[in-house]
mmCIF file of C-alpha atoms in Angstrom:
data_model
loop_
_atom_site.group_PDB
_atom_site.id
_atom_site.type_symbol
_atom_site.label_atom_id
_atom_site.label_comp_id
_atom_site.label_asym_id
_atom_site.label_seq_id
_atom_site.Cartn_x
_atom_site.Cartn_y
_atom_site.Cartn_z
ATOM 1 C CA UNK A 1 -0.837 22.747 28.824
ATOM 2 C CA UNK A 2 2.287 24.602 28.359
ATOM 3 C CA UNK A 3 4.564 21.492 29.501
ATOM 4 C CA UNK A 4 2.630 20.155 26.281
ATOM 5 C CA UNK A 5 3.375 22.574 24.003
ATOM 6 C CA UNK A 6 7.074 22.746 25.175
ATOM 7 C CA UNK A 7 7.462 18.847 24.528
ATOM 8 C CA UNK A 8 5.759 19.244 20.610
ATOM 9 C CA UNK A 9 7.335 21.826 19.795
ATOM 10 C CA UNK A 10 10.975 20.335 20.641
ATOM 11 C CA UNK A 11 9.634 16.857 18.866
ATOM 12 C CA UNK A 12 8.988 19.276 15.475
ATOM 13 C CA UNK A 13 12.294 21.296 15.984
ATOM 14 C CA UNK A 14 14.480 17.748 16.207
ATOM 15 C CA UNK A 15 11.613 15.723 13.108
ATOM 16 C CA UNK A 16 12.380 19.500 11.270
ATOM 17 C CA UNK A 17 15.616 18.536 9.380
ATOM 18 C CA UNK A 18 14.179 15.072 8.523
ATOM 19 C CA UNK A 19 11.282 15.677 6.894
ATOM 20 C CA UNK A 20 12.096 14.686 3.444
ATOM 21 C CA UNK A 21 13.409 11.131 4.702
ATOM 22 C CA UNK A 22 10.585 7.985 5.438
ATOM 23 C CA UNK A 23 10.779 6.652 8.991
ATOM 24 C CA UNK A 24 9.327 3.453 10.600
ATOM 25 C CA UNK A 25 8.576 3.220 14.198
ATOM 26 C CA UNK A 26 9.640 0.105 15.655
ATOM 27 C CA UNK A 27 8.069 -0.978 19.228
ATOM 28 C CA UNK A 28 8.452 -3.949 21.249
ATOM 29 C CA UNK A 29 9.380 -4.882 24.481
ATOM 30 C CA UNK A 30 11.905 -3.153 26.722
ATOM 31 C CA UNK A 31 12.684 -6.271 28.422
ATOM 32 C CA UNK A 32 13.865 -8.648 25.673
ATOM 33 C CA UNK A 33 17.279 -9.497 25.943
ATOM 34 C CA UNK A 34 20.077 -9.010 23.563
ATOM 35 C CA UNK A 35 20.647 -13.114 22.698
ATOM 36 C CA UNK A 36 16.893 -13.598 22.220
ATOM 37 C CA UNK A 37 15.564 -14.242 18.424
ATOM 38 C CA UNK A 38 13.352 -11.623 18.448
ATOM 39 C CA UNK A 39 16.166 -9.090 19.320
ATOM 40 C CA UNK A 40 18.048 -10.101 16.812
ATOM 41 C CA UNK A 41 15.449 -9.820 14.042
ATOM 42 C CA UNK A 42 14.219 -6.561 15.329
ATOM 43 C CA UNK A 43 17.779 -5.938 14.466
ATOM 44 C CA UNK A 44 18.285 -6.863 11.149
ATOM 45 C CA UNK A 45 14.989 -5.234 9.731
ATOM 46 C CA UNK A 46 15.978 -1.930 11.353
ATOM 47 C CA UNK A 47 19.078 -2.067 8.828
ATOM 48 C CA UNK A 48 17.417 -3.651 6.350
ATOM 49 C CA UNK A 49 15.145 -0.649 6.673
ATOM 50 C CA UNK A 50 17.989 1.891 6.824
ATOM 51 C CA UNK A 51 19.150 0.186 2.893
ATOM 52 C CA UNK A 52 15.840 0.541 2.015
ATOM 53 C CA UNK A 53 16.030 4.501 2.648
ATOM 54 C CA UNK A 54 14.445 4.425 5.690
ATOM 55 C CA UNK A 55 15.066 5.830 9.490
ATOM 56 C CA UNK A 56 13.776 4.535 12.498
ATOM 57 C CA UNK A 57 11.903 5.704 15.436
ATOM 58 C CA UNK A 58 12.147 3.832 18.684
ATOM 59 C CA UNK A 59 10.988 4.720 22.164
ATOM 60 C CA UNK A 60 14.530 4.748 23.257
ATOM 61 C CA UNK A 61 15.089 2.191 25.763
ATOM 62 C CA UNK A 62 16.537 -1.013 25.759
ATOM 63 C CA UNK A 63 15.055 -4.411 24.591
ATOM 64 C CA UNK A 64 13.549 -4.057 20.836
ATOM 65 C CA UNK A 65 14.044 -0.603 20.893
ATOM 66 C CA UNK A 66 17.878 -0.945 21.386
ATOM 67 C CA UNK A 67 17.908 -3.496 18.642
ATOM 68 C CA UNK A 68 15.782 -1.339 16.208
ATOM 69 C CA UNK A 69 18.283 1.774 16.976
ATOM 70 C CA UNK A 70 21.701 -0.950 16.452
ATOM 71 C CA UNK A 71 20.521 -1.887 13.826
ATOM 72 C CA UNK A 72 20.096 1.521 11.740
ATOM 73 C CA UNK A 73 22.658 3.237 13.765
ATOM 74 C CA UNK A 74 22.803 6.639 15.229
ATOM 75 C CA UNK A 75 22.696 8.452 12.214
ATOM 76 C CA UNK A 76 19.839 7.213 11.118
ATOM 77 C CA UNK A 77 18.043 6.546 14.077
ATOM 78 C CA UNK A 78 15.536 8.768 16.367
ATOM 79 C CA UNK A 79 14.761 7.970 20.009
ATOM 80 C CA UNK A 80 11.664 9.195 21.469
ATOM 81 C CA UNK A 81 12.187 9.015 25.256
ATOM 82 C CA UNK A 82 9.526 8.670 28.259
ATOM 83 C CA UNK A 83 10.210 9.879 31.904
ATOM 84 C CA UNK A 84 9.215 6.819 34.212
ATOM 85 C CA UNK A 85 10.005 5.885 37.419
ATOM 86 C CA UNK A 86 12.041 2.906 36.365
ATOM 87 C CA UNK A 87 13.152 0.705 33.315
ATOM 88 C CA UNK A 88 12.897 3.590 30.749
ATOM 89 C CA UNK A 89 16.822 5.084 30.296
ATOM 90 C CA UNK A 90 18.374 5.684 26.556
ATOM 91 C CA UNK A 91 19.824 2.922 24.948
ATOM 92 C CA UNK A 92 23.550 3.069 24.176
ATOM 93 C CA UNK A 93 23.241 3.893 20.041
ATOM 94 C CA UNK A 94 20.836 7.038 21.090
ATOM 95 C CA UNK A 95 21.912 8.080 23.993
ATOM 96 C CA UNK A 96 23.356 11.705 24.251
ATOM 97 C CA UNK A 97 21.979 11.878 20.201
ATOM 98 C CA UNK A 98 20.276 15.239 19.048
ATOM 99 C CA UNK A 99 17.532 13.174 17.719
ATOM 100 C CA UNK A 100 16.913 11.995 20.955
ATOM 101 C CA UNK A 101 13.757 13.518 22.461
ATOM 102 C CA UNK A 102 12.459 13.703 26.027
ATOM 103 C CA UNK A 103 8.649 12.949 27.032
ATOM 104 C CA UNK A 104 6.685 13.300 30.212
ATOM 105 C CA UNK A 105 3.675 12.630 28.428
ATOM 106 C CA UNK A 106 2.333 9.179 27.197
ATOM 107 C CA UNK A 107 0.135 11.024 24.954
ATOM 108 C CA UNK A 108 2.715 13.685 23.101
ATOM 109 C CA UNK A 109 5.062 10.526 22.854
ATOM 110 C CA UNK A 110 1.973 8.696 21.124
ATOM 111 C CA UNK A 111 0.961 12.283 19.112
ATOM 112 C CA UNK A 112 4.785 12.030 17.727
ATOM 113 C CA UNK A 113 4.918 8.415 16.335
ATOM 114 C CA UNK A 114 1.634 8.523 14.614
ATOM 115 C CA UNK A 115 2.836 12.147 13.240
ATOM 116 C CA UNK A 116 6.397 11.151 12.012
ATOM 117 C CA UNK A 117 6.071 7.595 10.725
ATOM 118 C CA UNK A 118 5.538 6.630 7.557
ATOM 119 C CA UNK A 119 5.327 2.235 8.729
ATOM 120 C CA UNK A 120 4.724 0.771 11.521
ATOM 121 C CA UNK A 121 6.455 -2.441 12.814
ATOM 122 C CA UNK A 122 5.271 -4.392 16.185
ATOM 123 C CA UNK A 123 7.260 -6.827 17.486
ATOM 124 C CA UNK A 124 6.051 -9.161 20.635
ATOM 125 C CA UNK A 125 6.250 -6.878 23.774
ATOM 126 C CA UNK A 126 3.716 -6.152 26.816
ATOM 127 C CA UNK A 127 0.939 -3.369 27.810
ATOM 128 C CA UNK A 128 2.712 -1.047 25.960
ATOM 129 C CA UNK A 129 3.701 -2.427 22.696
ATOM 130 C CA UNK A 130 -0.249 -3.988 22.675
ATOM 131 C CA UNK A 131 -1.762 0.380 23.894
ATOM 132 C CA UNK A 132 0.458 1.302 20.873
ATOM 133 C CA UNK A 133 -0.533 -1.692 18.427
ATOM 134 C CA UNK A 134 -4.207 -1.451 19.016
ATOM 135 C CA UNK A 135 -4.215 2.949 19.066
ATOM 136 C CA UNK A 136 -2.782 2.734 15.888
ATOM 137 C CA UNK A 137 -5.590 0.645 14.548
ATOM 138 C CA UNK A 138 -8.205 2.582 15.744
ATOM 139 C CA UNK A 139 -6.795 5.661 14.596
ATOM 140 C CA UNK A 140 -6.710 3.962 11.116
ATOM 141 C CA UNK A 141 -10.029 2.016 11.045
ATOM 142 C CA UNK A 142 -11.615 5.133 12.015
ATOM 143 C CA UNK A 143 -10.066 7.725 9.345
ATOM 144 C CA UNK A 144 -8.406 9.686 12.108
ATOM 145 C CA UNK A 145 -4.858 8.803 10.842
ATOM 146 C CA UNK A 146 -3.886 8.236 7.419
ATOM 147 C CA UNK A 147 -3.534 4.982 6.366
ATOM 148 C CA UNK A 148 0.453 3.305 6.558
ATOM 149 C CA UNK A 149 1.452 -0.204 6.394
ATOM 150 C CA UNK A 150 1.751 -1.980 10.073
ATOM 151 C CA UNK A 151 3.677 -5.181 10.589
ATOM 152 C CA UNK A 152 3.359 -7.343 13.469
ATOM 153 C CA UNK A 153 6.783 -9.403 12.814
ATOM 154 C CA UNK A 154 8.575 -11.398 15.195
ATOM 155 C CA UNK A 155 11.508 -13.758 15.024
ATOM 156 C CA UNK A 156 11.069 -17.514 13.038
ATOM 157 C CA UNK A 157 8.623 -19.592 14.209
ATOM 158 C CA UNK A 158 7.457 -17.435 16.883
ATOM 159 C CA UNK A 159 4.101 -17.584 17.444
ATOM 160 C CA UNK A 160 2.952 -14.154 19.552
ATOM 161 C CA UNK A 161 1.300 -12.455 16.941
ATOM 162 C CA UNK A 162 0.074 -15.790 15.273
ATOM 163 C CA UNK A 163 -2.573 -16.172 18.460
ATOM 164 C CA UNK A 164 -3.108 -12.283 18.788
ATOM 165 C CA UNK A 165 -4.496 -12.770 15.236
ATOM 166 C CA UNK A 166 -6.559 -15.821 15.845
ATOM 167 C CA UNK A 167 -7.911 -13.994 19.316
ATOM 168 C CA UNK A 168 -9.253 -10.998 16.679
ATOM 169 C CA UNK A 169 -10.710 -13.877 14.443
ATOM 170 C CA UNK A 170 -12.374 -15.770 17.118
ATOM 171 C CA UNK A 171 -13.724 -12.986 19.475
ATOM 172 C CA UNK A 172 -13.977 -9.954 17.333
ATOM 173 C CA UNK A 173 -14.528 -11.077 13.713
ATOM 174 C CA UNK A 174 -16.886 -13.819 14.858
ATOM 175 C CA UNK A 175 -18.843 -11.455 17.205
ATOM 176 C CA UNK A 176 -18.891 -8.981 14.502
ATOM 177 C CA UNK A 177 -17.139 -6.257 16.542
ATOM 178 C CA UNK A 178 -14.895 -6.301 13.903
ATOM 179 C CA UNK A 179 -15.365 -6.285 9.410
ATOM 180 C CA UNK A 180 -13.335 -8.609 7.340
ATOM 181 C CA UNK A 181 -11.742 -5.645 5.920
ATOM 182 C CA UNK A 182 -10.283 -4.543 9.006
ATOM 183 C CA UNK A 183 -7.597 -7.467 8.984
ATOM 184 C CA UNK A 184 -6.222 -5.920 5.413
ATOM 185 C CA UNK A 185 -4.704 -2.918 7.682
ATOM 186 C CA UNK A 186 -2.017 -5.195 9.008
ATOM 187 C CA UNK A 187 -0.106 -7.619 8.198
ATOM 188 C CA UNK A 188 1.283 -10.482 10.604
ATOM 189 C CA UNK A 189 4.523 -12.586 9.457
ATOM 190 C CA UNK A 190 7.314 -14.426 10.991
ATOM 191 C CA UNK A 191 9.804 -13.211 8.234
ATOM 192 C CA UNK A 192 12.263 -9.626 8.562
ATOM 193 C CA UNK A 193 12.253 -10.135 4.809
ATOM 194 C CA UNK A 194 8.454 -9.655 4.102
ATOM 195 C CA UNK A 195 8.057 -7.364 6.548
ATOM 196 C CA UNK A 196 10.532 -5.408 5.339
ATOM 197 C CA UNK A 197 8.726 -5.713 1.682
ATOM 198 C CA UNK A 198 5.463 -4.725 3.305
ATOM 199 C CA UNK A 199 6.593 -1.437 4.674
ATOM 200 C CA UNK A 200 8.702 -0.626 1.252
ATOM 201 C CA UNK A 201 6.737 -1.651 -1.078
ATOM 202 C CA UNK A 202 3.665 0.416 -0.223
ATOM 203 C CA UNK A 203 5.380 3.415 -1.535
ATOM 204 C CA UNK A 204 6.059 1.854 -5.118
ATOM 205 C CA UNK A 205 3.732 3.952 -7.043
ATOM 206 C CA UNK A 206 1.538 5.247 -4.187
ATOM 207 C CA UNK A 207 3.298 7.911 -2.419
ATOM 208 C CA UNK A 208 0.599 10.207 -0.203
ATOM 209 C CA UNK A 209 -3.220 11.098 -0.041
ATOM 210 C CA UNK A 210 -5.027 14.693 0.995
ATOM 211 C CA UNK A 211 -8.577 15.090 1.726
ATOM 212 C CA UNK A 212 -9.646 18.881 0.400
ATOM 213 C CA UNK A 213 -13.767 18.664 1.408
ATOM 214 C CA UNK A 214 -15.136 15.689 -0.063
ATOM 215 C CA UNK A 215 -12.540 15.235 -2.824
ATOM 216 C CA UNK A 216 -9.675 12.356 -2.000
ATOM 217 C CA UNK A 217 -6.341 13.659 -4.366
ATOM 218 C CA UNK A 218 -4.334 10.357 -4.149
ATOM 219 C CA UNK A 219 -0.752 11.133 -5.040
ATOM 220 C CA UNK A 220 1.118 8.781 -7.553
ATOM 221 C CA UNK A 221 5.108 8.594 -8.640
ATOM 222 C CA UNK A 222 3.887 7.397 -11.889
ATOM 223 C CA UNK A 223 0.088 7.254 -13.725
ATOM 224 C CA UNK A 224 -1.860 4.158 -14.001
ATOM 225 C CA UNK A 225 -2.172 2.824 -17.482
ATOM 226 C CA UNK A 226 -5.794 2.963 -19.128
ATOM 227 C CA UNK A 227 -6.349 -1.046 -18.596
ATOM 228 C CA UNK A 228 -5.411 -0.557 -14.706
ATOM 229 C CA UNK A 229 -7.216 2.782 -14.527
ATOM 230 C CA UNK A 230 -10.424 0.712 -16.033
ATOM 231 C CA UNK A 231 -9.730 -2.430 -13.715
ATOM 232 C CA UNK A 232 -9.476 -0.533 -10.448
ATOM 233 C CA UNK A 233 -13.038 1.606 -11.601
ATOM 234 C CA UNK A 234 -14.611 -1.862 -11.471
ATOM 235 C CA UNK A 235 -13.231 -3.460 -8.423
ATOM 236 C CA UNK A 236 -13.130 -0.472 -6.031
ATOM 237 C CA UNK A 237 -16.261 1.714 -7.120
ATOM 238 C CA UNK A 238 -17.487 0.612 -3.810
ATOM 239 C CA UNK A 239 -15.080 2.733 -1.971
ATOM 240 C CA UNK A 240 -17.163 5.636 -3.969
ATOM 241 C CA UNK A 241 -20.095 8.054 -2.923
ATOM 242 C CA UNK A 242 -20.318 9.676 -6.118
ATOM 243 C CA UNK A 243 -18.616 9.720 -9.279
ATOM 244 C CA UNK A 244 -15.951 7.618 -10.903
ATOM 245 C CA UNK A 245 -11.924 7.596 -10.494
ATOM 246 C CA UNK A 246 -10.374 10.478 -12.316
ATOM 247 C CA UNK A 247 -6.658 10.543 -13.247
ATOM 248 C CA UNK A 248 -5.224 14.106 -13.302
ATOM 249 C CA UNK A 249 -3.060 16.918 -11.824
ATOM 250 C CA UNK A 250 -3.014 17.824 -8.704
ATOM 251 C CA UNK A 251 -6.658 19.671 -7.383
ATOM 252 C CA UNK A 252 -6.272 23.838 -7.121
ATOM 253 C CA UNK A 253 -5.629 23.887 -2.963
ATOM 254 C CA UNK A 254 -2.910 21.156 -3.324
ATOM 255 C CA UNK A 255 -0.590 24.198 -4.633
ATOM 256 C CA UNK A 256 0.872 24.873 -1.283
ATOM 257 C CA UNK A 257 2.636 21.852 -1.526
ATOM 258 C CA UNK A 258 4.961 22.960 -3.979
ATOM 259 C CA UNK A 259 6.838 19.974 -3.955
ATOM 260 C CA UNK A 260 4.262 17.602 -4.435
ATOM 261 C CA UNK A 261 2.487 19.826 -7.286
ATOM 262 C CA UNK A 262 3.777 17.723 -10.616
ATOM 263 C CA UNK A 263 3.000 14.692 -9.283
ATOM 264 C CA UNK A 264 -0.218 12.649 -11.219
ATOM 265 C CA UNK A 265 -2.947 11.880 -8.594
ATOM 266 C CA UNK A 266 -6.348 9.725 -8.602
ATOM 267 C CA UNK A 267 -9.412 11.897 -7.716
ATOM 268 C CA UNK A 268 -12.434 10.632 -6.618
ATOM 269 C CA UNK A 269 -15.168 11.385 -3.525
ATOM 270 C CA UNK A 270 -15.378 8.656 -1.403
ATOM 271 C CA UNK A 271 -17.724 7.233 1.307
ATOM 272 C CA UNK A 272 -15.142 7.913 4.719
ATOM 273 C CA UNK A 273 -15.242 4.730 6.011
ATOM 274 C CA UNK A 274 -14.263 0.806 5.038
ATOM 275 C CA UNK A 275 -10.588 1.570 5.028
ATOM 276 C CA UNK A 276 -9.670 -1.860 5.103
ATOM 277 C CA UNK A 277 -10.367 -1.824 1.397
ATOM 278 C CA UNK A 278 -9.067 1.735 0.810
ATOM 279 C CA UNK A 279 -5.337 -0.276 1.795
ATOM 280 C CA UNK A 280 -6.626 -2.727 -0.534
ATOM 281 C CA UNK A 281 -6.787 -0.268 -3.275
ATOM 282 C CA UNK A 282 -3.539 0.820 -2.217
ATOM 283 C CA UNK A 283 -2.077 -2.543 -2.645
ATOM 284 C CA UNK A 284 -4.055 -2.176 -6.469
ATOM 285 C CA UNK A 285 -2.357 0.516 -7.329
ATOM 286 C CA UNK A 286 1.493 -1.099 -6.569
ATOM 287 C CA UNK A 287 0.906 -3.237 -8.456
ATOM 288 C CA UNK A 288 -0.852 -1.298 -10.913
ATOM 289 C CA UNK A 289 0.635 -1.335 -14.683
ATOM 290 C CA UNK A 290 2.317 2.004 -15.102
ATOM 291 C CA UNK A 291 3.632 4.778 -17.429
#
C-alpha cells in the first residue's frame, strides 16, 4: 500500500507542471520495428499532435511508444515506465527525462493514463495494447471514466483494427453483449490525418463535464445558438431523466474551479447510462452553430 502511494504521488508531482496542457496517450506494441508502416505513422500523428497543442504519453519503451515519443520530442513528451523482467527499458527520446516516471504496478501505470489523458490513440500491438484498449472501454461504457475520444489507427491499408471491429460486430453486437451505441465511443481508421481530427476536434466547443448529484454542468468555449440549443432538445432528450437542456453559468459548487467559472455550460439531469450517445451529443455540440 505504501509502494502505491509512493508511485501516485511521484506520477502527480511530474503531471503537476502540465496540467494546463492536453495530452494523448499513445499505446501499441513494444516490438514493432522502426522501418515498419505502423511505426512510422505512430510517428507522424505524435507530431501532428504536438502542432495541434498536444503532449503525449507513452509507456516508455521501444516499438510505438518510441515512435509516439520521436515524434513529439522530449519536450513534449511523458514516459510512463513499467519494471519487467525483460523488454521494458526507456526509449532513447525519454530516457533520463524528468517526465519520465517509474512503475512497479500494472495498475498505478493504468490509474495514470486514464487520469492524465485527454485522447486516446491505439495502434496494433499485443496483450497489452488489447488489456489497455478494452479497460478503457469499460471504464467509459460504464460511467466510471469520463468520456474522451479513442482512436484505433494504424498505418494505410492495414487491416488490425478493421477485423477487431468486425469480431465486436459479429460476436458481441450480434449476441447482444454489446448496444449499437457502444461503437460511437471509438473510432477505427487507417488515416494519421483523421485520427488526428478525431482527437482535436472533440474539444472545438466542448471542453469538460462535472457531475454535482444528479445535475450534468457540461462546459462550453462558446454557447450554442437558440436553433442548435432547440435541435439538440429534440434529438438527445433521450439522454434525459427529467427536465430539458438548460444553457447557463456555471452551477454554485463549480466555483472552486476558478478557472473554469466564466465559461457557458449545458445543464441538464441525465439517466447515467447509454454513453455511446452522450459522445454522440458531444459530436452535436462541435458542430453545433455558435455565438
Amino acid at each position: 500500500i505504501n509502494r502505491t502511494l509512493k508511485e501516485l504521488r511521484g506520477a502527480n508531482n511530474s503531471f503537476g507542471p502540465y496540467q494546463h496542457r492536453r495530452k494523448v496517450a499513445v499505446y501499441g506494441s513494444a516490438r514493432t520495428a522502426p522501418d515498419k508502416p505502423d511505426f512510422l505513422a505512430a510517428e507522424s500523428f505524435a507530431a501532428k499532435m504536438r502542432d495541434r497543442g498536444f503532449m503525449i504519453i507513452t509507456g516508455a519503451g521501444d516499438g510505438i511508444m518510441g515512435a509516439a515519443n520521436k515524434g513529439a520530442g522530449r519536450r513534449d513528451s511523458f514516459g510512463l515506465n513499467i519494471n519487467l523482467p525483460f523488454e521494458q527499458s526507456a526509449n532513447d527520446t525519454i530516457d533520463g527525462d524528468i517526465k519520465l516516471v517509474a512503475f512497479n504496478y500494472f495498475f498505478t501505470r493504468k490509474l495514470t493514463f486514464v487520469k492524465e489523458s485527454d485522447g486516446i490513440a491505439l495502434f496494433p500491438g499485443g496483450f497489452g495494447t488489447m488489456d489497455e484498449g478494452f479497460e478503457l472501454l469499460t471504464l467509459i461504457q460504464t460511467g466510471k471514466s469520463i468520456i474522451i475520444p479513442i482512436v484505433m489507427v494504424e498505418a494505410p491499408g492495414g487491416k488490425y483494427w478493421a477485423s477487431w471491429k468486425a469480431f465486436l460486430e459479429e460476436h458481441l453486437l450480434a449476441q447482444g453483449l454489446i448496444s449499437p451505441e457502444d461503437f460511437h465511443l471509438f473510432k477505427v481508421t487507417d488515416s494519421v490525418d483523421e485520427a488526428v481530427e478525431e482527437i482535436a476536434s472533440f474539444y472545438k466547443v466542448f471542453h469538460s463535464y462535472r457531475y454535482v448529484r444528479e445535475k450534468l454542468s457540461i462546459r462550453l468555449k462558446c454557447s450554442l445558438k437558440p436553433a442548435a440549443l432547440e435541435q439538440l432538445q429534440g434529438e438527445f432528450g433521450d439522454l434525459l431523466k427529467a427536465g430539458a437542456f438548460e444553457q447557463r453559468r456555471a452551477l454554485r459548487e463549480e466555483l472552486n474551479e476558478p478557472a473554469l467559472a466564466d465559461m457557458p455550460r449545458l445543464v441538464c439531469t441525465p439517466h447515467r447510462r447509454k454513453f455511446g450517445r452522450f459522445r454522440q451529443l458531444i459530436d452535436f455540440i462541435n458542430g453545433a452553430e455558435t455565438f
